[in-house]
Amino acid sequence: MQISSQKTIYINLIHCPLYVLGPKKRVGIWFEGCSFGCDGCISKHTWVQKNKNRRYILDVVDEICEFNTKRVTISGGEPFEQPQELLSLLQELRNRGVDDILIYSGYKFNYLKENFGDILELVDVVIDGVFDNTQESQEVYRGSANQQLYILNNELKDLYQEYKSSTKRELQILDKNGQLYVLGIPKIDDSKEIIGAKI
């Protein structure tokens, strides 16, 4: 299905190279808009949708495909709060040859399967669950121990099993247009310091 050139989506940030939310070099896409409001979230700037960050989906895809990688991580914000836009974005990314799509969601995996099965058909890996700052985790892929990683594409199983077992956390710091972004998943105590530094 061809996407209308006028179809839009709220995107807070696109960045490449990203090395801290998934294995290997990736493009990171942060959706805008989130109703979960997790205590201790370091991405509060993505909670509210802003008109200045409303973009044409095809322009977003064009920007993503300019980077020399076929791996994408989608975070936010909550991607599934723009379900039709997310579906269109994923369809076009697949059409352009993207073959490793990792998505973070505050919704539990079973809820996503029941309500967004068409979207999951276009996703390779899901990390589910809200951030809970009372449940410390050592794993590199998640911010709190309640979150789980689901591999939907068996061809990527070995890659993500290795990534899942890693405990070596790293962060990327990005200064873009005067806005400071912390990319990656800090330890819970570190996230509190980051939030304090942003206030």
Tab-separated table of C-alpha atoms in Angstrom:
chain	number	residue	atom	x	y	z
A	1	MET	CA	0.000	0.000	0.000
A	2	GLN	CA	1.372	3.395	-0.997
A	3	ILE	CA	1.549	6.049	1.718
A	4	SER	CA	-0.068	9.403	1.056
A	5	SER	CA	2.520	12.139	0.718
A	6	GLN	CA	0.419	14.201	3.144
A	7	LYS	CA	0.344	11.660	5.986
A	8	THR	CA	2.104	12.988	9.079
A	9	ILE	CA	3.654	11.693	12.285
A	10	TYR	CA	5.009	13.227	15.499
A	11	ILE	CA	8.744	12.538	15.756
A	12	ASN	CA	10.901	14.096	18.471
A	13	LEU	CA	14.315	12.977	17.237
A	14	ILE	CA	16.099	10.941	14.579
A	15	HIS	CA	19.758	10.125	15.157
A	16	CYS	CA	22.468	8.003	13.583
A	17	PRO	CA	24.815	6.460	14.494
A	18	LEU	CA	23.133	4.947	17.527
A	19	TYR	CA	25.030	2.219	19.374
A	20	VAL	CA	23.216	2.059	22.723
A	21	LEU	CA	19.651	0.844	22.032
A	22	GLY	CA	20.160	-2.403	20.200
A	23	PRO	CA	23.088	-4.273	18.655
A	24	LYS	CA	25.374	-2.759	16.022
A	25	LYS	CA	25.095	0.616	14.301
A	26	ARG	CA	21.484	1.785	14.056
A	27	VAL	CA	19.170	4.693	13.366
A	28	GLY	CA	17.275	5.821	16.454
A	29	ILE	CA	13.751	7.214	16.089
A	30	TRP	CA	12.011	8.788	19.072
A	31	PHE	CA	8.260	9.190	18.755
A	32	GLU	CA	6.484	12.064	20.463
A	33	GLY	CA	3.500	11.654	22.762
A	34	CYS	CA	3.241	9.382	25.802
A	35	SER	CA	0.468	8.968	28.375
A	36	PHE	CA	2.347	6.581	30.692
A	37	GLY	CA	4.294	9.301	32.486
A	38	CYS	CA	6.740	6.926	34.174
A	39	ASP	CA	8.354	8.266	37.324
A	40	GLY	CA	12.060	8.704	36.645
A	41	CYS	CA	11.750	8.852	32.845
A	42	ILE	CA	14.714	10.650	31.240
A	43	SER	CA	12.665	11.403	28.101
A	44	LYS	CA	9.948	13.646	29.514
A	45	HIS	CA	10.552	15.999	26.597
A	46	THR	CA	8.869	13.377	24.374
A	47	TRP	CA	5.632	13.152	26.377
A	48	VAL	CA	3.727	16.010	24.719
A	49	GLN	CA	3.199	16.240	20.979
A	50	LYS	CA	4.362	19.565	19.540
A	51	ASN	CA	3.263	20.968	16.196
A	52	LYS	CA	6.869	21.832	15.310
A	53	ASN	CA	7.684	18.104	15.412
A	54	ARG	CA	4.855	17.008	13.134
A	55	ARG	CA	6.433	15.687	9.960
A	56	TYR	CA	5.484	13.968	6.737
A	57	ILE	CA	6.055	10.230	7.081
A	58	LEU	CA	7.742	9.949	3.697
A	59	ASP	CA	10.185	12.708	4.669
A	60	VAL	CA	10.989	10.802	7.860
A	61	VAL	CA	11.626	7.612	5.889
A	62	ASP	CA	13.806	9.469	3.393
A	63	GLU	CA	15.934	10.837	6.247
A	64	ILE	CA	16.284	7.410	7.869
A	65	CYS	CA	17.321	5.795	4.604
A	66	GLU	CA	20.060	8.359	4.013
A	67	PHE	CA	22.085	6.646	6.739
A	68	ASN	CA	24.228	3.646	5.872
A	69	THR	CA	22.421	1.066	8.010
A	70	LYS	CA	19.411	-1.220	7.724
A	71	ARG	CA	18.912	-1.391	11.497
A	72	VAL	CA	16.384	0.804	13.294
A	73	THR	CA	15.371	1.318	16.923
A	74	ILE	CA	12.038	2.997	17.664
A	75	SER	CA	11.441	4.475	21.096
A	76	GLY	CA	9.771	7.533	22.508
A	77	GLY	CA	7.442	8.682	23.728
A	78	GLU	CA	5.101	5.766	23.149
A	79	PRO	CA	5.147	4.581	19.516
A	80	PHE	CA	1.861	2.663	19.801
A	81	GLU	CA	-0.036	5.843	20.687
A	82	GLN	CA	0.322	6.690	16.980
A	83	PRO	CA	-0.649	3.235	15.683
A	84	GLN	CA	-1.682	4.084	12.135
A	85	GLU	CA	1.299	6.341	11.670
A	86	LEU	CA	3.606	3.682	13.113
A	87	LEU	CA	2.152	1.071	10.771
A	88	SER	CA	2.693	3.291	7.732
A	89	LEU	CA	6.238	4.099	8.803
A	90	LEU	CA	7.101	0.429	9.275
A	91	GLN	CA	5.572	-0.567	5.943
A	92	GLU	CA	7.654	2.004	4.119
A	93	LEU	CA	10.834	1.095	6.010
A	94	ARG	CA	10.342	-2.544	5.009
A	95	ASN	CA	9.746	-1.468	1.421
A	96	ARG	CA	13.092	0.345	1.539
A	97	GLY	CA	14.979	-2.730	2.786
A	98	VAL	CA	15.246	-2.137	6.534
A	99	ASP	CA	15.656	-5.635	7.996
A	100	ASP	CA	16.191	-5.145	11.752
A	101	ILE	CA	13.490	-3.186	13.585
A	102	LEU	CA	13.573	-3.021	17.380
A	103	ILE	CA	10.764	-1.211	19.166
A	104	TYR	CA	10.329	-0.168	22.796
A	105	SER	CA	6.806	0.093	24.221
A	106	GLY	CA	5.315	0.690	27.646
A	107	TYR	CA	2.511	-1.728	26.775
A	108	LYS	CA	2.907	-5.396	27.700
A	109	PHE	CA	3.617	-7.786	24.852
A	110	ASN	CA	0.341	-9.709	25.182
A	111	TYR	CA	-1.607	-6.457	24.908
A	112	LEU	CA	0.329	-5.544	21.781
A	113	LYS	CA	-0.373	-8.965	20.242
A	114	GLU	CA	-4.090	-8.644	20.926
A	115	ASN	CA	-4.459	-5.072	19.699
A	116	PHE	CA	-1.636	-4.385	17.238
A	117	GLY	CA	-0.888	-7.696	15.550
A	118	ASP	CA	-0.594	-6.045	12.143
A	119	ILE	CA	2.166	-3.805	13.473
A	120	LEU	CA	4.051	-6.644	15.164
A	121	GLU	CA	4.180	-8.490	11.830
A	122	LEU	CA	6.552	-5.742	10.684
A	123	VAL	CA	8.708	-5.737	13.836
A	124	ASP	CA	11.695	-7.976	14.601
A	125	VAL	CA	12.164	-7.364	18.326
A	126	VAL	CA	9.965	-5.860	21.051
A	127	ILE	CA	11.031	-4.671	24.493
A	128	ASP	CA	7.885	-4.203	26.547
A	129	GLY	CA	6.738	-2.696	29.815
A	130	VAL	CA	6.756	0.670	31.538
A	131	PHE	CA	9.877	1.927	33.283
A	132	ASP	CA	9.692	1.131	37.008
A	133	ASN	CA	12.369	2.937	38.998
A	134	THR	CA	11.934	0.541	41.925
A	135	GLN	CA	13.146	-2.463	39.884
A	136	GLU	CA	16.846	-2.126	39.114
A	137	SER	CA	18.187	-4.145	36.184
A	138	GLN	CA	21.767	-4.892	35.164
A	139	GLU	CA	20.973	-5.864	31.569
A	140	VAL	CA	21.967	-3.410	28.885
A	141	TYR	CA	18.677	-3.568	26.969
A	142	ARG	CA	16.219	-2.528	29.686
A	143	GLY	CA	15.779	0.213	32.236
A	144	SER	CA	13.972	-1.881	34.839
A	145	ALA	CA	13.658	-5.583	35.625
A	146	ASN	CA	9.971	-5.821	34.677
A	147	GLN	CA	10.745	-5.168	31.009
A	148	GLN	CA	11.192	-8.155	28.689
A	149	LEU	CA	12.750	-8.689	25.262
A	150	TYR	CA	10.834	-10.683	22.626
A	151	ILE	CA	12.569	-11.854	19.449
A	152	LEU	CA	10.008	-12.181	16.642
A	153	ASN	CA	12.465	-12.853	13.812
A	154	ASN	CA	14.400	-16.113	14.229
A	155	GLU	CA	17.062	-14.930	11.792
A	156	LEU	CA	18.106	-12.353	14.397
A	157	LYS	CA	17.914	-14.710	17.371
A	158	ASP	CA	21.663	-15.223	17.865
A	159	LEU	CA	22.417	-11.513	17.501
A	160	TYR	CA	19.836	-10.484	20.076
A	161	GLN	CA	20.529	-13.315	22.505
A	162	GLU	CA	24.108	-12.092	22.689
A	163	TYR	CA	22.931	-8.497	23.079
A	164	LYS	CA	20.410	-9.509	25.752
A	165	SER	CA	23.111	-11.091	27.915
A	166	SER	CA	25.325	-7.997	27.932
A	167	THR	CA	25.623	-5.893	31.094
A	168	LYS	CA	28.017	-3.286	29.681
A	169	ARG	CA	25.953	-0.112	29.653
A	170	GLU	CA	26.990	2.918	27.654
A	171	LEU	CA	25.345	6.258	26.942
A	172	GLN	CA	25.609	8.661	24.035
A	173	ILE	CA	25.330	12.392	24.620
A	174	LEU	CA	23.945	14.444	21.748
A	175	ASP	CA	23.829	18.233	21.492
A	176	LYS	CA	21.410	19.149	18.723
A	177	ASN	CA	20.145	22.670	18.115
A	178	GLY	CA	20.964	23.632	21.685
A	179	GLN	CA	19.065	20.669	23.139
A	180	LEU	CA	21.023	18.091	25.136
A	181	TYR	CA	19.913	14.477	24.650
A	182	VAL	CA	21.008	11.453	26.667
A	183	LEU	CA	20.698	8.381	24.440
A	184	GLY	CA	20.640	4.921	25.933
A	185	ILE	CA	19.568	3.391	29.223
A	186	PRO	CA	21.274	4.668	32.376
A	187	LYS	CA	21.218	2.879	35.695
A	188	ILE	CA	18.337	4.024	37.886
A	189	ASP	CA	20.528	6.083	40.220
A	190	ASP	CA	22.222	7.698	37.222
A	191	SER	CA	18.852	8.513	35.652
A	192	LYS	CA	17.919	10.475	38.774
A	193	GLU	CA	21.082	12.540	38.382
A	194	ILE	CA	20.342	13.119	34.695
A	195	ILE	CA	16.825	14.322	35.472
A	196	GLY	CA	18.185	16.623	38.164
A	197	ALA	CA	20.727	18.078	35.762
A	198	LYS	CA	18.008	18.836	33.198
A	199	ILE	CA	15.774	20.766	35.613
